Coordinates of C-alpha atoms in Angstrom, one line a residue:
M1 CA 128.6 106.1 128.1
S2 CA 128.2 109.5 127.0
K3 CA 126.1 112.2 128.5
Q4 CA 123.7 114.9 127.2
T5 CA 123.1 118.2 128.8
Y6 CA 120.0 120.5 128.8
K7 CA 119.8 124.0 129.9
V8 CA 117.0 124.5 132.2
C9 CA 117.6 128.3 132.6
F10 CA 120.6 130.8 132.2
C11 CA 122.6 129.5 135.3
C12 CA 121.3 125.9 135.6
S13 CA 121.7 122.9 133.5
R14 CA 120.7 119.0 133.8
R15 CA 122.7 116.3 132.5
F16 CA 121.4 112.6 131.5
K17 CA 123.1 109.3 130.5
L18 CA 122.6 108.4 126.8
G19 CA 122.9 104.9 127.3
V20 CA 123.4 102.1 124.9
S21 CA 120.9 99.9 123.2
E22 CA 120.9 96.7 125.2
A23 CA 119.0 93.5 124.4
P24 CA 115.8 93.0 126.6
A25 CA 115.7 89.9 129.1
E26 CA 113.7 87.8 126.8
I27 CA 116.4 88.2 123.8
K28 CA 119.2 87.3 126.2
A29 CA 117.1 84.4 127.5
L30 CA 116.5 83.2 123.6
Y31 CA 120.2 83.8 122.8
E32 CA 121.2 81.5 125.7
K33 CA 118.8 78.7 124.4
Y34 CA 119.9 78.7 121.0
S35 CA 123.6 79.3 121.2
E36 CA 126.6 76.9 122.0
N37 CA 129.8 77.7 123.7
G38 CA 129.1 81.6 123.7
F39 CA 128.2 81.6 119.9
M40 CA 125.1 81.2 117.7
G41 CA 126.3 79.3 114.4
A42 CA 124.3 78.8 111.4
A43 CA 122.9 75.5 112.6
Q44 CA 121.7 77.2 115.7
L45 CA 120.4 80.4 114.1
Q46 CA 118.4 78.1 111.5
R47 CA 116.7 76.3 114.5
F48 CA 115.9 79.8 115.9
L49 CA 114.6 81.0 112.7
I50 CA 112.5 77.8 112.4
E51 CA 111.2 77.7 115.9
V52 CA 110.6 81.2 117.1
Q53 CA 110.6 83.3 113.6
K54 CA 108.1 80.5 112.0
Q55 CA 110.4 80.7 109.0
D56 CA 109.7 76.7 108.3
K57 CA 111.7 76.6 105.3
S58 CA 114.9 78.1 106.3
T59 CA 118.0 76.3 105.6
E60 CA 121.1 76.3 107.2
E61 CA 122.8 77.8 104.0
E62 CA 120.3 80.9 104.5
A63 CA 121.2 81.3 108.2
Q64 CA 125.0 81.3 107.3
A65 CA 124.2 83.8 104.6
I66 CA 122.5 86.0 107.2
I67 CA 125.7 85.7 109.4
D68 CA 128.0 86.5 106.4
G69 CA 125.9 89.6 105.5
L70 CA 126.5 91.3 108.9
K71 CA 130.3 90.3 109.3
H72 CA 131.3 93.8 108.1
L73 CA 130.4 95.0 111.7
T74 CA 133.6 94.7 113.8
I75 CA 131.1 92.9 116.7
F76 CA 130.9 89.9 114.7
H77 CA 133.1 86.6 115.1
H78 CA 134.0 84.2 112.4
R79 CA 132.1 81.5 114.3
G80 CA 128.8 83.2 114.4
F81 CA 126.8 85.9 116.5
N82 CA 127.7 86.8 120.0
L83 CA 124.9 88.0 122.1
E84 CA 125.5 91.7 120.8
G85 CA 125.5 90.3 117.3
F86 CA 122.4 88.4 117.6
F87 CA 120.7 91.6 119.2
K88 CA 121.9 93.7 116.2
Y89 CA 120.6 91.1 113.5
L90 CA 117.2 91.1 115.5
F91 CA 117.2 95.0 115.2
S92 CA 118.3 95.4 111.6
D93 CA 116.6 96.0 108.3
S94 CA 117.5 92.4 107.7
N95 CA 114.6 91.4 109.7
P96 CA 111.5 93.0 108.6
P97 CA 108.1 92.4 109.9
L98 CA 106.3 91.9 106.4
I99 CA 106.9 89.2 103.7
P100 CA 109.8 90.8 101.9
S101 CA 108.9 93.7 99.5
N102 CA 108.7 93.5 96.0
R103 CA 107.4 89.8 96.0
V104 CA 104.0 89.5 94.4
H105 CA 102.4 86.6 96.0
H106 CA 98.7 87.0 95.2
D107 CA 96.9 85.3 92.4
M108 CA 97.0 88.1 89.7
T109 CA 94.6 86.3 87.0
A110 CA 91.5 87.1 88.3
P111 CA 89.3 90.0 87.1
L112 CA 90.2 93.5 88.0
S113 CA 86.9 93.5 90.2
H114 CA 88.4 91.1 92.4
Y115 CA 91.2 93.3 93.9
F116 CA 91.3 96.5 96.0
I117 CA 93.3 98.9 94.0
Y118 CA 95.5 101.7 95.2
T119 CA 93.4 104.8 94.3
G120 CA 94.1 108.5 94.2
H121 CA 91.5 111.1 94.3
N122 CA 91.9 114.6 92.3
S123 CA 95.6 113.2 92.0
Y124 CA 96.8 116.5 90.4
L125 CA 96.4 118.9 93.4
T126 CA 99.5 120.0 95.4
G127 CA 97.4 120.9 98.7
N128 CA 93.8 121.7 99.6
Q129 CA 90.7 121.3 97.3
L130 CA 90.0 124.9 97.0
S131 CA 92.9 127.2 96.3
S132 CA 96.0 125.0 95.7
D133 CA 98.0 124.4 92.5
C134 CA 97.5 121.8 90.1
S135 CA 100.6 120.0 88.8
D136 CA 102.0 116.7 87.5
V137 CA 104.4 116.6 90.6
P138 CA 101.8 115.0 93.1
I139 CA 100.8 112.6 90.0
I140 CA 104.5 111.4 89.7
E141 CA 105.0 111.1 93.7
A142 CA 101.6 109.0 93.6
L143 CA 102.9 106.5 91.1
K144 CA 106.3 106.2 92.6
R145 CA 104.5 105.2 95.9
G146 CA 102.6 102.6 93.8
V147 CA 99.4 104.3 93.2
R148 CA 97.4 102.6 90.3
V149 CA 94.5 104.8 89.7
I150 CA 95.1 108.5 88.8
E151 CA 92.1 110.9 88.7
L152 CA 92.0 114.0 86.4
D153 CA 89.5 116.6 86.1
I154 CA 89.5 117.9 82.7
W155 CA 88.1 121.2 81.5
P156 CA 88.7 123.5 78.5
N157 CA 91.4 126.3 78.9
A158 CA 90.9 129.8 79.1
K159 CA 90.8 130.3 75.3
K160 CA 88.5 127.3 74.7
D161 CA 91.0 125.8 72.4
N162 CA 92.9 123.3 74.6
V163 CA 92.4 121.1 77.6
D164 CA 93.6 121.7 81.2
V165 CA 93.4 120.0 84.4
L166 CA 91.9 121.6 87.5
H167 CA 89.4 121.3 90.3
G168 CA 86.4 122.9 88.7
R169 CA 84.7 126.1 90.0
T170 CA 87.3 126.6 92.6
L171 CA 90.5 129.0 92.8
T172 CA 93.0 126.0 91.8
T173 CA 95.6 127.2 89.1
P174 CA 95.4 124.7 86.1
V175 CA 97.9 122.5 84.6
E176 CA 98.1 121.3 81.1
L177 CA 96.6 117.9 80.4
I178 CA 99.4 116.9 78.1
R179 CA 101.9 117.6 80.6
C180 CA 100.0 115.2 83.2
L181 CA 99.7 112.5 80.4
R182 CA 103.4 112.6 79.8
S183 CA 104.2 112.2 83.3
I184 CA 102.0 109.3 83.7
K185 CA 103.7 107.6 80.7
E186 CA 107.2 108.3 82.1
F187 CA 106.4 107.1 85.8
A188 CA 103.6 104.7 85.6
F189 CA 105.4 101.5 86.0
T190 CA 108.4 102.9 88.2
A191 CA 107.0 101.1 91.3
S192 CA 104.8 98.2 89.7
E193 CA 104.3 96.8 86.4
Y194 CA 100.5 96.3 87.0
P195 CA 98.0 98.5 85.1
V196 CA 97.5 102.1 85.6
V197 CA 93.7 103.5 85.5
I198 CA 93.2 107.0 84.6
T199 CA 89.7 108.2 85.7
L200 CA 88.7 111.2 84.0
E201 CA 85.9 113.8 85.2
D202 CA 85.0 115.1 81.7
H203 CA 83.6 118.7 81.4
L204 CA 84.5 119.3 77.5
T205 CA 83.0 120.0 74.2
P206 CA 83.0 117.5 71.5
D207 CA 85.9 119.2 69.7
L208 CA 87.9 119.1 72.9
Q209 CA 87.2 115.7 73.4
A210 CA 88.5 114.7 70.1
K211 CA 91.5 116.5 70.9
V212 CA 92.0 114.5 74.2
A213 CA 91.4 111.2 72.2
E214 CA 94.2 112.4 69.9
M215 CA 96.6 113.2 73.0
V216 CA 95.9 110.1 74.7
T217 CA 96.3 108.0 71.8
K218 CA 99.7 109.6 70.7
T219 CA 101.0 109.8 74.3
F220 CA 100.3 106.1 75.0
G221 CA 100.4 104.4 71.8
D222 CA 100.4 100.6 72.2
V223 CA 100.4 101.0 75.9
L224 CA 97.0 102.1 75.9
Y225 CA 94.1 99.4 76.4
S226 CA 91.2 100.0 74.3
P227 CA 88.8 97.2 74.0
G228 CA 86.3 99.4 71.9
S229 CA 83.1 101.2 72.6
E230 CA 80.8 98.2 73.3
G231 CA 82.1 97.8 76.9
L232 CA 83.3 94.6 78.7
K233 CA 81.5 91.5 79.6
E234 CA 84.1 90.9 82.1
F235 CA 87.0 92.9 83.4
P236 CA 90.4 91.4 82.3
S237 CA 93.1 90.5 84.9
P238 CA 95.9 92.6 86.2
E239 CA 98.2 90.0 85.0
S240 CA 97.0 90.3 81.3
L241 CA 97.2 94.2 81.6
K242 CA 100.8 94.3 82.8
R243 CA 102.2 97.8 81.7
R244 CA 99.1 99.0 80.1
I245 CA 97.2 102.3 80.5
I246 CA 93.4 102.2 80.9
I247 CA 90.9 104.9 80.6
S248 CA 87.8 105.0 82.8
T249 CA 85.2 107.8 82.6
K250 CA 81.5 108.0 82.0
P251 CA 80.4 108.2 78.5
P252 CA 80.7 111.7 77.1
K253 CA 77.9 114.4 78.1
E254 CA 76.8 117.7 77.0
Y255 CA 79.3 120.3 78.0
L256 CA 78.0 122.7 80.9
E257 CA 79.5 126.1 81.1
A258 CA 81.2 126.6 84.3
K259 CA 78.9 128.1 86.9
E260 CA 80.2 131.1 89.1
T261 CA 82.2 130.0 92.0
K262 CA 80.1 129.4 95.1
E263 CA 80.8 131.9 98.0
K264 CA 83.0 129.6 100.1
G265 CA 82.9 131.7 103.1
D266 CA 82.7 129.5 106.2
D267 CA 83.4 126.4 104.2
S268 CA 87.0 127.3 104.1
Q269 CA 87.3 126.9 107.9
K270 CA 85.6 123.4 108.0
G271 CA 88.9 121.6 107.0
K272 CA 90.9 123.2 109.8
S273 CA 92.2 121.3 112.7
S274 CA 94.2 121.7 115.8
G275 CA 96.7 120.3 118.3
D276 CA 97.1 116.7 117.8
E277 CA 94.7 116.6 114.5
E278 CA 96.9 119.2 112.7
A279 CA 100.2 117.2 113.3
W280 CA 98.7 113.6 112.8
G281 CA 95.1 113.9 111.4
K282 CA 91.9 113.0 112.9
E283 CA 91.6 109.7 114.7
V284 CA 90.1 107.5 112.2
P285 CA 86.2 107.6 112.5
S286 CA 84.7 104.8 114.3
M287 CA 82.2 102.3 112.3
K288 CA 80.9 101.0 115.5
D289 CA 77.1 100.5 115.3
G290 CA 77.2 100.2 111.6
S291 CA 78.0 103.8 110.6
I292 CA 80.7 106.2 110.8
A293 CA 80.4 108.6 113.8
D294 CA 82.3 111.6 112.4
Y295 CA 81.9 114.2 109.7
K296 CA 78.1 114.6 109.7
N297 CA 77.9 117.8 107.8
N298 CA 75.3 117.0 105.0
V299 CA 76.3 118.7 101.7
D300 CA 75.1 118.4 98.2
E301 CA 77.4 116.2 96.3
D302 CA 75.7 116.0 93.0
V303 CA 78.7 117.8 91.2
N304 CA 80.6 114.6 91.3
D305 CA 77.6 112.1 90.7
E306 CA 77.9 109.9 87.6
E307 CA 74.8 110.4 85.4
D308 CA 72.8 108.0 83.4
P309 CA 74.9 107.1 80.4
E310 CA 71.8 106.7 78.1
E311 CA 70.8 110.0 79.2
A312 CA 74.3 111.5 78.2
Y313 CA 74.2 110.1 74.7
K314 CA 70.8 111.7 74.1
N315 CA 72.1 115.0 75.3
H316 CA 75.1 114.6 72.9
Q317 CA 74.5 112.7 69.8
D318 CA 77.5 114.3 68.0
V319 CA 80.1 113.2 70.6
A320 CA 83.4 112.3 69.2
P321 CA 83.6 108.6 68.5
E322 CA 87.4 108.2 68.8
Y323 CA 86.8 109.7 72.6
R324 CA 84.2 107.2 73.3
S325 CA 86.4 104.2 72.0
L326 CA 89.3 105.1 74.6
I327 CA 87.0 104.2 77.5
A328 CA 87.6 100.7 78.9
I329 CA 86.1 100.9 82.1
H330 CA 82.5 102.6 81.7
A331 CA 81.4 104.7 84.7
G332 CA 77.7 105.6 85.1
K333 CA 74.9 106.0 87.5
P334 CA 71.7 104.4 86.2
K335 CA 68.3 106.5 87.0
G336 CA 66.5 105.4 89.9
G337 CA 67.3 104.6 93.6
L338 CA 70.0 102.3 94.9
D339 CA 68.3 99.2 93.9
E340 CA 68.6 100.4 90.3
C341 CA 72.3 101.5 90.7
L342 CA 73.4 98.0 92.2
K343 CA 71.8 95.8 89.6
V344 CA 74.2 93.3 88.2
D345 CA 74.2 93.0 84.5
P346 CA 75.3 89.5 83.5
D347 CA 76.3 90.7 80.0
K348 CA 78.4 93.7 80.9
V349 CA 80.4 95.3 83.6
R350 CA 80.7 99.0 84.9
R351 CA 82.0 101.3 87.5
L352 CA 79.9 103.1 89.9
S353 CA 81.0 106.1 92.2
L354 CA 79.6 106.9 95.5
S355 CA 80.7 109.6 98.0
E356 CA 81.8 108.4 101.4
E357 CA 78.4 109.6 102.9
Q358 CA 76.4 107.9 100.0
L359 CA 78.2 104.7 100.8
E360 CA 77.9 105.2 104.5
K361 CA 74.1 105.4 104.1
A362 CA 73.8 102.6 101.4
A363 CA 75.7 100.3 103.7
I364 CA 73.1 100.5 106.4
T365 CA 70.1 99.4 104.0
H366 CA 72.0 97.7 101.1
G367 CA 75.1 96.2 102.4
Q368 CA 74.9 92.8 100.7
Q369 CA 73.7 94.3 97.5
I370 CA 76.9 96.5 97.4
V371 CA 79.0 93.2 98.1
R372 CA 77.2 91.4 95.3
F373 CA 77.8 94.4 93.0
T374 CA 81.5 94.4 93.6
Q375 CA 82.1 90.9 92.8
R376 CA 81.7 91.6 89.2
N377 CA 81.5 95.5 88.8
M378 CA 83.9 98.3 90.2
L379 CA 82.8 100.7 93.1
R380 CA 84.6 103.7 93.5
V381 CA 84.5 105.6 96.7
Y382 CA 85.4 109.2 97.0
P383 CA 85.7 111.9 99.9
K384 CA 82.7 114.2 100.4
G385 CA 82.8 117.7 99.3
T386 CA 83.4 119.5 102.5
R387 CA 87.0 117.9 102.8
I388 CA 88.4 121.0 101.3
D389 CA 91.6 120.6 103.5
S390 CA 92.2 117.4 101.3
S391 CA 91.6 115.1 104.6
N392 CA 90.3 111.5 104.2
Y393 CA 87.8 109.1 105.6
N394 CA 87.9 105.6 107.2
P395 CA 88.5 103.2 104.2
L396 CA 87.5 100.2 106.0
I397 CA 83.8 100.8 105.2
G398 CA 84.7 100.6 101.6
W399 CA 86.9 97.6 101.6
M400 CA 84.6 95.7 104.0
H401 CA 81.8 96.0 101.2
G402 CA 84.1 95.0 98.5
A403 CA 85.0 98.6 97.1
Q404 CA 88.0 98.3 94.8
M405 CA 88.8 102.0 94.3
V406 CA 88.7 103.7 97.7
A407 CA 89.8 107.0 96.3
F408 CA 92.0 109.1 98.6
N409 CA 93.6 112.6 98.7
M410 CA 97.3 111.3 98.7
Q411 CA 98.3 114.7 100.0
G412 CA 95.9 114.5 103.0
Y413 CA 98.4 113.2 105.4
G414 CA 97.2 111.8 108.7
R415 CA 95.8 108.6 110.2
S416 CA 93.5 107.7 107.4
L417 CA 96.1 107.9 104.7
W418 CA 98.5 105.7 107.1
L419 CA 95.9 102.9 106.7
M420 CA 95.9 103.3 103.0
H421 CA 99.7 103.1 103.1
G422 CA 99.4 100.0 105.2
M423 CA 96.9 98.2 103.0
F424 CA 99.0 98.5 99.9
K425 CA 102.3 97.2 101.7
A426 CA 100.6 94.0 101.0
N427 CA 101.4 91.7 98.1
G428 CA 104.9 93.4 97.5
G429 CA 103.5 96.9 97.2
C430 CA 102.2 96.3 93.5
G431 CA 99.0 98.5 94.2
Y432 CA 96.7 95.5 93.7
V433 CA 95.7 93.5 96.8
K434 CA 93.4 90.3 96.1
K435 CA 89.9 90.6 98.0
P436 CA 89.5 88.2 100.7
S437 CA 87.5 84.9 99.3
F438 CA 84.6 85.6 101.4
L439 CA 83.9 89.0 99.5
L440 CA 84.1 87.0 96.3
Q441 CA 82.0 84.0 97.2
T442 CA 78.4 83.1 96.7
G443 CA 76.8 80.6 99.1
P444 CA 74.6 77.6 98.2
H445 CA 71.4 79.8 98.4
N446 CA 72.9 82.7 96.6
E447 CA 73.7 84.5 99.7
V448 CA 76.8 86.7 100.0
F449 CA 79.0 88.1 103.1
D450 CA 76.8 90.4 105.2
P451 CA 79.2 93.2 106.6
R452 CA 76.8 93.8 109.4
V453 CA 76.8 90.5 110.9
K454 CA 79.0 89.8 114.0
L455 CA 81.3 87.1 113.5
P456 CA 83.3 84.6 116.1
V457 CA 86.9 85.5 116.7
K458 CA 89.1 83.6 113.9
K459 CA 92.5 84.1 115.3
T460 CA 94.3 86.4 118.0
L461 CA 97.3 88.5 117.3
K462 CA 99.6 88.7 120.3
I463 CA 102.0 91.5 120.3
T464 CA 105.1 92.3 122.8
V465 CA 106.5 95.9 122.4
Y466 CA 110.1 95.4 123.6
M467 CA 111.8 98.7 122.9
G468 CA 112.7 101.5 120.4
E469 CA 115.7 103.3 119.0
G470 CA 117.1 105.7 116.5
W471 CA 115.3 109.0 117.5
Y472 CA 118.4 110.5 118.8
N473 CA 120.0 109.9 115.2
D474 CA 117.2 111.3 113.3
F475 CA 115.9 114.2 115.5
R476 CA 117.6 117.2 117.1
P477 CA 118.2 116.7 121.0
T478 CA 115.8 119.4 121.9
H479 CA 113.0 118.4 118.9
F480 CA 110.8 116.8 121.8
D481 CA 111.6 118.4 124.9
Q482 CA 113.7 121.6 125.6
F483 CA 114.9 120.7 129.2
S484 CA 115.1 116.8 129.0
P485 CA 115.3 113.6 126.8
P486 CA 111.7 112.5 125.6
D487 CA 109.1 110.7 127.4
F488 CA 107.9 107.9 124.7
Y489 CA 105.1 105.8 124.6
T490 CA 103.6 103.6 122.0
R491 CA 100.1 103.1 120.8
V492 CA 99.1 99.8 119.2
G493 CA 95.7 98.5 117.8
I494 CA 93.7 97.4 114.9
A495 CA 91.8 99.1 112.2
G496 CA 89.3 96.6 110.8
V497 CA 85.6 95.7 110.8
P498 CA 84.0 97.2 113.8
A499 CA 84.3 94.4 116.3
D500 CA 88.3 94.4 115.8
T501 CA 88.8 97.9 115.8
I502 CA 90.6 99.0 118.9
M503 CA 93.6 101.0 120.3
K504 CA 95.7 100.4 123.3
K505 CA 99.1 102.1 124.5
T506 CA 102.1 101.4 126.7
K507 CA 103.2 103.4 129.7
A508 CA 105.5 106.4 129.1
I509 CA 109.2 105.8 129.6
E510 CA 110.6 109.1 131.1
D511 CA 113.8 111.0 130.1
S512 CA 115.1 108.3 127.6
W513 CA 116.2 108.0 123.9
L514 CA 116.0 104.3 124.1
P515 CA 112.7 103.3 125.8
T516 CA 112.2 99.9 126.9
W517 CA 108.4 99.0 127.6
N518 CA 108.3 95.1 127.6
E519 CA 104.4 95.3 127.3
E520 CA 102.1 92.7 125.8
F521 CA 98.8 93.0 123.9
E522 CA 96.4 90.7 122.6
F523 CA 94.0 91.7 119.8
P524 CA 91.2 89.0 118.9
L525 CA 90.3 89.2 115.3
A526 CA 87.0 88.2 113.9
V527 CA 88.0 89.3 110.2
P528 CA 91.9 89.1 110.2
E529 CA 92.0 89.4 106.3
L530 CA 91.0 92.9 106.6
A531 CA 92.7 93.9 109.7
L532 CA 95.6 96.6 109.8
L533 CA 97.9 96.7 112.7
R534 CA 98.4 100.4 113.6
I535 CA 101.6 101.5 115.5
E536 CA 102.3 105.1 116.6
V537 CA 104.9 106.4 118.9
H538 CA 104.2 109.8 120.6
E539 CA 106.1 111.8 123.2
Y540 CA 104.3 112.5 126.4
D541 CA 104.0 116.4 127.1
M542 CA 102.2 117.3 130.3
S543 CA 101.6 121.0 129.5
E544 CA 101.1 120.7 125.8
K545 CA 100.1 118.3 123.1
D546 CA 101.9 115.2 122.8
D547 CA 104.5 115.2 120.2
F548 CA 104.7 112.7 117.2
G549 CA 107.4 110.2 117.1
G550 CA 106.8 107.9 114.2
Q551 CA 104.1 105.5 112.9
T552 CA 103.5 102.6 110.7
C553 CA 100.7 100.6 109.5
L554 CA 101.0 96.8 108.7
P555 CA 98.6 94.4 107.0
V556 CA 98.0 91.5 109.6
S557 CA 97.6 89.2 106.8
E558 CA 101.3 89.7 105.9
I559 CA 102.8 90.0 109.4
R560 CA 105.7 87.4 109.7
E561 CA 105.6 85.8 113.4
G562 CA 108.5 86.2 115.6
I563 CA 110.9 89.0 116.8
R564 CA 111.0 91.7 114.2
A565 CA 112.5 95.1 113.5
V566 CA 109.6 97.6 112.7
P567 CA 110.8 100.6 110.9
L568 CA 108.7 103.7 111.8
C569 CA 107.8 106.5 109.1
S570 CA 107.1 110.3 109.3
S571 CA 103.3 111.6 109.2
K572 CA 103.9 111.8 105.6
G573 CA 104.6 108.1 105.3
D574 CA 108.4 108.6 104.4
K575 CA 110.7 105.9 106.3
Y576 CA 113.0 107.2 108.9
N577 CA 116.5 106.5 108.4
H578 CA 116.8 105.0 112.0
V579 CA 113.8 104.9 114.1
K580 CA 112.5 101.4 114.7
L581 CA 110.7 99.2 117.3
L582 CA 111.8 95.9 118.3
M583 CA 108.4 93.7 118.6
R584 CA 107.1 90.3 118.8
F585 CA 104.5 88.9 116.8
E586 CA 102.4 85.5 117.5
F587 CA 99.2 84.1 116.2
L588 CA 97.3 82.3 118.8

């Protein structure tokens, strides 16, 4: 057993045993139960997979393939697993917590409005919303991660003879539209074959709209989905739109000259955070009592509001018809209040955009109307204007009302974005997740799901956090503590409807790179279909802020029961090479 030395001062040092990863007592007991004569062969492993891992369709041939797949390690025996081999298997990448990735298993033949869609906001920005560079690089990264909705703000360039992408009336440096379009074409279907929607915020003159139409048509060719200018009576399905590009914007409007950039002053400080929040992002705002209890700055967000499409046409009768014909998903906000905005037209479908604050207020008074609207139409939710640091909001308020496009700043790393990553690990990571049936159904008296009604517990998720490993391989010895090994603890909990939302934590294990907690937690779930399991590991620090040790977020609907190896990710959502937890999941 090797040792690790930490210097305490010039003349003193402390030595700690590194230890080896050893199977917890429950794993040893299970091995004894399912092994014969000191080995677990294919028949015994199959029984374990069926009875403990709840993999009812496992065959003896599949169990043998698992054993054969790990025989390259010298600890394995031709007769099957010994205890060490069994433990290594449980803690390996061959034993993931979710339904195997790249396996689309939802029905993909329903209209687009029946799906949550992985949606970006200001997808071209490399950093903050005020002064960062605009580039195609974050667009490429988003597409590689599986994002299916890319937002581009299009403006005339400095000479007014071409089109740039930039965040208008800010200090952001532009990128040419054609560069963004070419990158979308190249990387659109790297992570998923399902359609990519480009939402355009249009600030162009008619001649430049015609130029955009030419660019889009030449760049995408037959890949572009163009149903014509009449609008759709019902959205097509993701299955029917595989490997297609869809344009969504409001009908063209009169070009408004850019106003002088407003004095930002104090606004530039609103997005700053400190301590834990700087490292991991703010704790996801609560939705208790029917509203989000954070970010209460009221700002005028009319800049991003959709305007009345009819008014837009009156303002610009000479709009380029070739540009108008590109729009497959029409966006617009009818005149009048929420009642008018949320009216469902049986003869056509459209997209409505609301800011996070507008949705929060609307949810209190018009919750069921929003649900009814989203059964046929698209609702896009976007971050409020004061999030100049590219932070995000709680996506659950949108999802529980059926909003398909909960638009996020993909460069705004933190807890809210981890939830977004978690949601779209579902359905093979294809970027489309079928909405729960209760959000799509209408009752015998024309009633729909009421997000504000407290529901009874449907099922309980029981979790055992056994242990963790891998930090010593992925981090410097003094990364967490200058004078000793780390003191890790795990936070586990649920993000979901308000009644389900909770966080708990284990005790901290002192001075160990191989923490063993062996702690159980139970989470009663009223709406498991929308629940996300949050897992975070931190290193306790008595004198300063706790250090970040990894995180992941898993859709509860896709968690596999049994003992599983749970890989952890960095704060940016990138999987660590070695860091993982050994956990058990049971549904009661």
